[in-house]
Amino acid sequence: MLRNAVDDELDYYDSASVNSRCQKICDQWDALGSLTQSRRENLERTEKQLESIDELYLEYAKRAAPFNNWMEGAMEDLQDMFIVHNIEEIQGLISAHEQFKSTLPEANKEREAIQAIQAEVQKIADYNGIKLSGNNPYTAITPKSIDSKWAKVEQLVPQRDQALQEELGRQQSNDHLRRQFANQANIVGPWIQNKMEEIGRISIEMNGTLEDQLTNLRQYEQSIIEYKPNIDQLEGDHQLIQEALIFDNKYTTYTMEHLRVGWEQLLTTIARTINEIENQILTRDAKGISQEQLHEYRASFNHFDKDHSGALMAEEFKACLISLGYDVENNKQGDAEFARIMGIVDPNNSGAVTFQAFIDFMSRETTDTDTADQVIASFKILAGDKNYIMAEELRRELPPDQAEYCIARMAPYAGPDAVPGALDYMSFSTALWGKRPLRAGPGRGWG
């Protein structure tokens, strides 16, 4: 009944109207379907764009993190304090800095590539009308922070250049000071050493009289004193080195402390040597010792001073005494006699006998002695009544040290009865013992 009423109302037989309405509904449905499909396609496309953005964000984060670390490390290195001690070290830093600067173009390309990733994200978002939610979900490193740190690196590089060049200049100045000191020290040091050795030679040589030696030594002392300006120059150079805080010098092994000690030792040694010669003159004049005897004393002393130290150690002195006929062999009696003599020549128990002490002893020991004539007579017996003696006879009859001493000191015999290798024991005895008595000779200790 209702249907009929509707049909009557719509005029069932008005099919055109009904069809029109149906078509309209169908069109609307189709439009809704199209919109739905379009919406779906838009959503799918947006989803893909968001996925692309997410991939770009991830790529940005992967590259930004190490680059950011590199920049932070670079800034730290560029601001790091450095301490160097020589040109080689600062040149090493400059070389490393130059290598670092050579990497900056590639680093800038990496920065631009990272920033391009972020620009691509923004481009995709703008093109597709996507509103970005905020920062990169994979990193807190922003493009702005990257540019800020890069600008800081670019600012620090020339500052580092300047600091390194200033330090290079300082080290070049220090190196000049080192060379300046070393050039002078390498002259003064050997000069002091040579003078010490020359004084040592002068003190044991027998050139001229004692007065001649004293005159030469005083002239020598004056030449040493006149060298003082060279020491003063070194002191000035050393002061500059100290002010520059230089603690090493590869150009020399000499230090100012070493040179000061050497200089003071040189002055002390020449003064002591002069004093010794003056004392020898006083001893000679006071005790009537001839210049020839003094020369023989010196020759005897030098013969046993094996290390040329200017003093005889205990064993060297004992060998000298044995060669002169003293009974100081290694036995109870000999040890007692040697201890007695050492108490005379070395009262301070230093273990060494100076030449002055040796002269005093030789000039004082006058009891129980042989004269030169007696010594000659003893040698004549050893020589089998010949006017000369052979080296093999001395070696056969005398202790080894004593024999070698005599052989070394005896002049060749030049008499009409001379044979090859003959030695003149007469001139030797006269020179060594003269007309004064001495404790023992071949007749006492050498027989």
Coordinates of C-alpha atoms in Angstrom, one line a residue:
M1 CA 0.0 0.0 0.0
L2 CA 2.9 2.3 0.9
R3 CA 4.6 1.3 -2.3
N4 CA 1.6 2.2 -4.3
A5 CA 1.4 5.6 -2.6
V6 CA 5.1 6.3 -3.4
D7 CA 4.6 5.1 -6.9
D8 CA 1.6 7.4 -7.2
E9 CA 3.6 10.2 -5.8
L10 CA 6.6 9.8 -8.1
D11 CA 4.6 9.0 -11.0
Y12 CA 6.2 5.5 -11.5
Y13 CA 5.9 5.9 -15.2
D14 CA 8.4 9.0 -15.0
S15 CA 11.4 6.8 -15.7
A16 CA 13.5 9.7 -17.0
S17 CA 13.4 11.4 -13.6
V18 CA 14.1 8.2 -11.8
N19 CA 17.1 7.4 -14.0
S20 CA 18.4 10.8 -13.6
R21 CA 18.4 10.5 -9.9
C22 CA 19.9 7.1 -9.9
Q23 CA 22.7 8.3 -12.2
K24 CA 23.4 11.2 -9.9
I25 CA 23.7 8.8 -7.0
C26 CA 26.0 6.6 -9.0
D27 CA 28.1 9.6 -10.1
Q28 CA 28.5 10.6 -6.5
W29 CA 29.5 7.2 -5.5
D30 CA 32.0 7.1 -8.3
A31 CA 33.3 10.5 -7.2
L32 CA 33.6 9.2 -3.7
G33 CA 35.5 6.2 -5.0
S34 CA 37.8 8.4 -7.0
L35 CA 38.5 10.6 -4.0
T36 CA 39.1 7.6 -1.9
Q37 CA 41.6 6.2 -4.4
S38 CA 43.3 9.6 -4.8
R39 CA 43.5 9.9 -1.0
R40 CA 45.0 6.5 -0.8
E41 CA 47.5 7.3 -3.6
N42 CA 48.4 10.6 -1.8
L43 CA 48.9 8.8 1.5
E44 CA 51.0 6.2 -0.1
R45 CA 53.1 8.8 -1.9
T46 CA 53.5 10.8 1.3
E47 CA 54.5 7.7 3.1
K48 CA 57.2 7.1 0.5
Q49 CA 58.4 10.6 0.8
L50 CA 58.5 10.3 4.5
E51 CA 60.5 7.1 4.1
S52 CA 62.9 9.0 1.8
I53 CA 63.1 11.8 4.4
D54 CA 63.8 9.2 7.1
E55 CA 66.5 7.6 5.0
L56 CA 68.0 11.0 4.4
Y57 CA 67.8 11.8 8.1
L58 CA 69.6 8.6 8.9
E59 CA 72.3 9.2 6.2
Y60 CA 72.7 12.7 7.6
A61 CA 73.2 11.4 11.1
K62 CA 75.7 8.7 9.9
R63 CA 77.9 11.3 8.2
A64 CA 77.4 14.2 10.6
A65 CA 78.5 12.3 13.7
P66 CA 82.1 11.5 12.6
F67 CA 82.5 14.9 10.9
N68 CA 81.4 16.7 14.0
N69 CA 83.9 14.6 16.0
W70 CA 86.6 15.5 13.5
M71 CA 85.8 19.2 13.9
E72 CA 85.8 19.1 17.7
G73 CA 89.1 17.2 17.6
A74 CA 90.5 19.8 15.1
M75 CA 89.4 22.7 17.3
E76 CA 91.0 21.1 20.3
D77 CA 94.3 20.4 18.5
L78 CA 94.3 23.9 17.0
Q79 CA 94.0 25.4 20.5
D80 CA 96.3 23.0 22.3
M81 CA 99.3 24.4 24.0
F82 CA 102.6 23.1 22.8
I83 CA 106.1 23.0 24.3
V84 CA 109.1 22.4 22.1
H85 CA 112.8 22.6 22.9
N86 CA 114.5 22.8 19.5
I87 CA 114.0 23.6 15.8
E88 CA 113.4 20.0 14.8
E89 CA 110.4 19.7 17.2
I90 CA 108.7 23.0 16.0
Q91 CA 109.3 22.0 12.4
G92 CA 107.6 18.7 13.1
L93 CA 104.6 20.6 14.5
I94 CA 104.5 22.9 11.5
S95 CA 104.8 20.0 9.1
A96 CA 101.9 18.2 10.9
H97 CA 99.8 21.5 10.7
E98 CA 100.5 21.8 7.0
Q99 CA 99.3 18.2 6.5
F100 CA 96.2 19.1 8.5
K101 CA 95.5 22.2 6.3
S102 CA 95.8 20.0 3.2
T103 CA 92.8 18.0 4.4
L104 CA 90.6 21.1 4.8
P105 CA 89.3 21.2 1.1
E106 CA 88.1 17.5 1.4
A107 CA 86.7 18.3 4.8
N108 CA 84.7 21.2 3.4
K109 CA 83.4 19.0 0.6
E110 CA 82.1 16.6 3.2
R111 CA 80.5 19.5 5.1
E112 CA 78.8 20.6 2.0
A113 CA 77.6 17.1 1.2
I114 CA 76.1 16.8 4.7
Q115 CA 74.4 20.1 4.4
A116 CA 73.1 19.0 1.0
I117 CA 71.4 16.0 2.6
Q118 CA 69.5 18.4 4.9
A119 CA 68.6 20.6 2.0
E120 CA 67.2 17.6 0.1
V121 CA 65.0 16.8 3.1
Q122 CA 63.7 20.4 3.2
K123 CA 63.1 20.3 -0.6
I124 CA 61.1 17.1 -0.4
A125 CA 59.1 18.4 2.4
D126 CA 58.4 21.7 0.7
Y127 CA 57.5 20.1 -2.6
N128 CA 55.1 17.7 -1.1
G129 CA 53.7 20.0 1.5
I130 CA 55.0 18.0 4.4
K131 CA 55.4 19.8 7.6
L132 CA 58.5 18.5 9.3
S133 CA 58.0 17.6 12.9
G134 CA 61.3 19.0 14.2
N135 CA 64.9 18.0 14.5
N136 CA 66.5 14.9 13.0
P137 CA 65.4 11.9 15.2
Y138 CA 68.7 10.2 14.8
T139 CA 71.1 13.0 15.9
A140 CA 71.2 16.2 17.8
I141 CA 73.8 17.7 15.4
T142 CA 72.1 20.4 13.5
P143 CA 73.3 22.0 10.2
K144 CA 73.7 25.3 12.1
S145 CA 76.0 23.7 14.7
I146 CA 78.1 22.2 11.9
D147 CA 78.5 25.5 10.1
S148 CA 79.3 27.2 13.5
K149 CA 82.1 24.7 14.3
W150 CA 83.4 24.9 10.7
A151 CA 83.7 28.6 11.0
K152 CA 85.5 28.2 14.3
V153 CA 88.0 25.8 12.6
E154 CA 88.6 28.3 9.8
Q155 CA 89.2 31.0 12.4
L156 CA 91.7 28.9 14.4
V157 CA 93.8 27.8 11.5
P158 CA 95.5 31.1 10.8
Q159 CA 95.9 31.7 14.5
R160 CA 97.7 28.4 14.8
D161 CA 99.9 29.4 11.8
Q162 CA 100.9 32.6 13.5
A163 CA 101.7 30.8 16.8
L164 CA 103.8 28.2 15.1
Q165 CA 105.7 30.7 13.1
E166 CA 106.4 32.8 16.3
E167 CA 107.6 29.7 18.0
L168 CA 109.8 28.8 15.0
G169 CA 111.4 32.3 15.3
R170 CA 112.0 31.8 19.0
Q171 CA 113.6 28.4 18.4
Q172 CA 115.8 29.8 15.6
S173 CA 116.9 32.4 18.0
N174 CA 117.6 29.8 20.7
D175 CA 119.5 27.7 18.2
H176 CA 121.6 30.8 17.4
L177 CA 122.4 31.2 21.1
R178 CA 123.3 27.5 21.3
R179 CA 125.7 27.7 18.4
Q180 CA 127.1 31.0 19.7
F181 CA 127.9 29.4 23.1
A182 CA 129.1 26.1 21.5
N183 CA 131.4 27.7 19.1
Q184 CA 133.2 29.5 21.9
A185 CA 133.0 26.6 24.4
N186 CA 134.4 24.2 21.8
I187 CA 137.5 26.5 21.7
V188 CA 137.8 27.3 25.3
G189 CA 137.2 23.7 26.6
P190 CA 140.1 22.1 24.6
W191 CA 142.3 25.2 25.3
I192 CA 141.9 24.7 29.1
Q193 CA 142.6 21.0 28.7
N194 CA 145.7 21.6 26.6
K195 CA 147.0 24.2 29.0
M196 CA 146.5 21.7 31.9
E197 CA 148.5 19.1 30.0
E198 CA 151.2 21.6 29.1
I199 CA 151.5 22.6 32.7
G200 CA 151.8 19.0 33.6
R201 CA 154.6 18.5 31.1
I202 CA 156.4 21.7 32.2
S203 CA 156.3 20.6 35.8
I204 CA 158.1 17.3 35.0
E205 CA 160.4 18.5 32.2
M206 CA 164.0 19.5 33.0
N207 CA 164.5 22.4 30.5
G208 CA 167.1 24.9 31.9
T209 CA 167.6 25.9 35.5
L210 CA 164.9 26.2 38.1
E211 CA 165.0 30.0 37.6
D212 CA 164.5 29.5 33.9
Q213 CA 161.5 27.3 34.6
L214 CA 160.1 29.8 37.1
T215 CA 160.4 32.6 34.6
N216 CA 158.7 30.6 31.9
L217 CA 155.9 29.5 34.2
R218 CA 155.2 33.1 35.2
Q219 CA 155.0 34.1 31.6
Y220 CA 152.8 31.2 31.0
E221 CA 150.6 32.2 33.9
Q222 CA 150.3 35.7 32.5
S223 CA 149.2 34.3 29.1
I224 CA 146.5 32.3 30.9
I225 CA 145.3 35.4 32.8
E226 CA 145.1 37.3 29.5
Y227 CA 142.7 34.6 28.2
K228 CA 140.1 35.6 30.8
P229 CA 138.0 37.8 28.4
N230 CA 137.1 34.6 26.5
I231 CA 135.7 33.1 29.7
D232 CA 133.8 36.4 30.3
Q233 CA 132.3 36.2 26.8
L234 CA 131.2 32.6 27.6
E235 CA 129.6 33.8 30.8
G236 CA 127.6 36.4 28.8
D237 CA 126.5 33.9 26.3
H238 CA 125.5 31.5 29.1
Q239 CA 123.4 34.2 30.7
L240 CA 121.5 34.7 27.5
I241 CA 120.9 31.0 27.3
Q242 CA 119.6 30.9 30.8
E243 CA 117.2 33.8 30.2
A244 CA 115.9 32.0 27.1
L245 CA 115.3 28.9 29.3
I246 CA 117.5 26.7 27.1
F247 CA 118.5 23.5 28.9
D248 CA 120.3 21.5 26.3
N249 CA 122.9 22.1 23.6
K250 CA 123.6 19.5 21.0
Y251 CA 126.4 21.4 19.5
T252 CA 128.8 21.0 22.5
T253 CA 129.5 18.7 25.4
Y254 CA 130.8 21.5 27.5
T255 CA 128.6 23.2 30.1
M256 CA 129.4 26.6 31.7
E257 CA 129.7 24.8 35.1
H258 CA 132.3 22.4 33.6
L259 CA 134.3 25.3 32.0
R260 CA 134.2 27.3 35.3
V261 CA 135.6 24.3 37.2
G262 CA 138.3 23.8 34.5
W263 CA 139.3 27.4 34.5
E264 CA 139.6 27.5 38.3
Q265 CA 141.6 24.3 38.2
L266 CA 143.9 25.8 35.6
L267 CA 144.6 28.9 37.7
T268 CA 145.1 26.8 40.8
T269 CA 147.4 24.4 38.9
I270 CA 149.7 27.0 37.5
A271 CA 149.9 28.8 40.8
R272 CA 150.7 25.5 42.6
T273 CA 153.3 24.6 40.0
I274 CA 155.0 28.0 40.4
N275 CA 155.0 27.6 44.2
E276 CA 156.6 24.1 43.8
I277 CA 159.4 25.5 41.7
E278 CA 159.9 28.3 44.2
N279 CA 160.1 25.8 47.0
Q280 CA 162.6 23.7 45.0
I281 CA 164.8 26.7 44.6
L282 CA 164.7 27.3 48.3
T283 CA 165.4 23.7 49.1
R284 CA 168.3 23.7 46.5
D285 CA 169.9 26.8 48.0
A286 CA 169.3 25.8 51.6
K287 CA 170.8 22.3 51.2
G288 CA 173.4 23.0 48.6
I289 CA 172.0 20.6 46.0
S290 CA 173.5 21.0 42.5
Q291 CA 171.4 21.6 39.4
E292 CA 172.7 18.3 38.1
Q293 CA 171.5 16.5 41.1
L294 CA 168.1 18.1 40.9
H295 CA 167.8 17.0 37.3
E296 CA 168.6 13.4 38.3
Y297 CA 166.1 13.6 41.1
R298 CA 163.5 14.7 38.6
A299 CA 164.5 12.0 36.2
S300 CA 164.2 9.4 38.9
F301 CA 160.9 10.7 40.0
N302 CA 159.5 11.0 36.4
H303 CA 160.7 7.5 35.6
F304 CA 158.4 6.0 38.2
D305 CA 155.5 8.5 37.7
K306 CA 153.9 6.2 35.1
D307 CA 150.7 8.1 34.8
H308 CA 152.4 11.5 34.7
S309 CA 150.2 12.7 37.6
G310 CA 153.0 14.7 39.2
A311 CA 153.0 12.5 42.3
L312 CA 154.1 9.0 43.1
M313 CA 151.5 6.7 44.4
A314 CA 152.7 4.4 47.2
E315 CA 153.6 1.5 45.0
E316 CA 155.4 3.8 42.5
F317 CA 157.4 5.3 45.3
K318 CA 158.3 1.9 46.7
A319 CA 159.6 0.9 43.3
C320 CA 161.6 4.1 43.2
L321 CA 163.1 3.4 46.6
I322 CA 164.0 -0.2 45.6
S323 CA 165.8 1.2 42.5
L324 CA 167.8 3.5 44.8
G325 CA 168.8 0.5 47.0
Y326 CA 166.4 0.9 49.9
D327 CA 165.4 -2.4 51.6
V328 CA 161.6 -2.0 51.3
E329 CA 160.8 -5.3 49.8
N330 CA 157.5 -7.0 50.7
N331 CA 158.6 -8.6 54.0
K332 CA 158.2 -7.6 57.6
Q333 CA 161.4 -5.6 57.8
G334 CA 160.9 -4.0 54.4
D335 CA 157.3 -3.1 55.2
A336 CA 158.4 -1.4 58.4
E337 CA 161.1 0.6 56.6
F338 CA 158.6 1.6 53.9
A339 CA 156.1 2.7 56.5
R340 CA 158.8 4.8 58.2
I341 CA 159.7 6.5 55.0
M342 CA 156.1 7.1 54.0
G343 CA 155.5 8.7 57.4
I344 CA 158.2 11.2 56.4
V345 CA 157.2 12.0 52.8
D346 CA 153.4 11.7 53.3
P347 CA 152.6 12.8 56.9
N348 CA 148.9 13.4 55.9
N349 CA 148.5 9.9 54.7
S350 CA 147.2 11.0 51.3
G351 CA 148.8 8.0 49.6
A352 CA 150.9 10.2 47.2
V353 CA 154.4 11.6 47.3
T354 CA 155.0 15.0 45.7
F355 CA 158.2 15.9 44.0
Q356 CA 158.9 18.5 46.7
A357 CA 158.5 15.8 49.4
F358 CA 160.8 13.6 47.3
I359 CA 163.5 16.2 47.2
D360 CA 163.2 16.9 50.9
F361 CA 163.6 13.2 51.6
M362 CA 166.5 12.7 49.3
S363 CA 168.4 15.7 50.6
R364 CA 167.7 14.7 54.3
E365 CA 168.6 11.0 54.2
T366 CA 172.3 11.3 55.0
T367 CA 173.0 8.6 57.5
D368 CA 174.5 5.2 56.8
T369 CA 175.3 6.1 53.2
D370 CA 177.6 5.5 50.3
T371 CA 179.5 8.2 48.4
A372 CA 179.6 8.4 44.6
D373 CA 183.0 6.8 44.7
Q374 CA 181.7 3.9 46.7
V375 CA 178.8 3.5 44.3
I376 CA 181.1 3.5 41.3
A377 CA 183.3 0.9 43.1
S378 CA 180.2 -1.3 43.5
F379 CA 179.2 -0.9 39.8
K380 CA 182.8 -1.8 38.9
I381 CA 182.5 -5.0 40.8
L382 CA 179.3 -5.9 39.0
A383 CA 180.9 -5.0 35.7
G384 CA 183.8 -7.4 36.3
D385 CA 186.3 -4.5 36.7
K386 CA 185.4 -3.0 33.4
N387 CA 185.0 0.8 32.9
Y388 CA 181.5 0.1 31.5
I389 CA 178.7 -2.2 32.2
M390 CA 176.4 -4.1 29.9
A391 CA 172.6 -4.2 30.2
E392 CA 172.5 -8.0 30.6
E393 CA 174.9 -7.7 33.6
L394 CA 172.6 -5.2 35.3
R395 CA 169.6 -7.4 34.7
R396 CA 171.5 -10.4 36.0
E397 CA 172.8 -8.7 39.2
L398 CA 170.0 -6.3 40.1
P399 CA 166.2 -6.5 40.8
P400 CA 164.2 -5.9 37.6
D401 CA 162.9 -2.4 38.5
Q402 CA 166.3 -1.3 39.6
A403 CA 168.0 -2.7 36.6
E404 CA 165.6 -1.2 34.1
Y405 CA 165.9 2.2 35.8
C406 CA 169.7 2.1 35.5
I407 CA 169.6 1.0 31.9
A408 CA 167.2 3.8 31.1
R409 CA 169.3 6.5 32.8
M410 CA 172.9 5.4 32.0
A411 CA 174.4 7.1 29.0
P412 CA 176.3 5.0 26.4
Y413 CA 179.9 4.6 27.3
A414 CA 182.3 6.4 24.9
G415 CA 185.7 5.4 26.2
P416 CA 188.4 3.9 24.0
D417 CA 187.5 0.4 25.2
A418 CA 183.8 0.8 24.4
V419 CA 181.9 -2.1 22.9
P420 CA 178.4 -2.0 21.4
G421 CA 175.7 -1.6 24.1
A422 CA 178.3 -0.5 26.8
L423 CA 176.8 1.8 29.5
D424 CA 178.6 4.5 31.5
Y425 CA 178.0 3.8 35.1
M426 CA 180.6 6.3 36.3
S427 CA 178.8 9.4 34.9
F428 CA 175.5 8.0 36.1
S429 CA 176.8 7.6 39.7
T430 CA 178.5 11.0 39.8
A431 CA 175.3 12.7 38.5
L432 CA 173.0 10.9 40.8
W433 CA 175.0 10.9 44.0
G434 CA 177.5 13.7 43.4
K435 CA 179.9 14.3 46.2
R436 CA 177.2 14.0 48.9
P437 CA 176.3 10.7 50.6
L438 CA 173.1 8.7 50.0
R439 CA 171.7 5.8 51.8
A440 CA 172.5 2.9 49.6
G441 CA 174.2 1.9 46.4
P442 CA 175.1 -1.3 44.6
G443 CA 177.4 -2.1 47.5
R444 CA 174.6 -1.9 50.1
G445 CA 171.3 -2.7 48.5
W446 CA 172.4 -3.9 45.1
G447 CA 175.0 -6.5 45.8

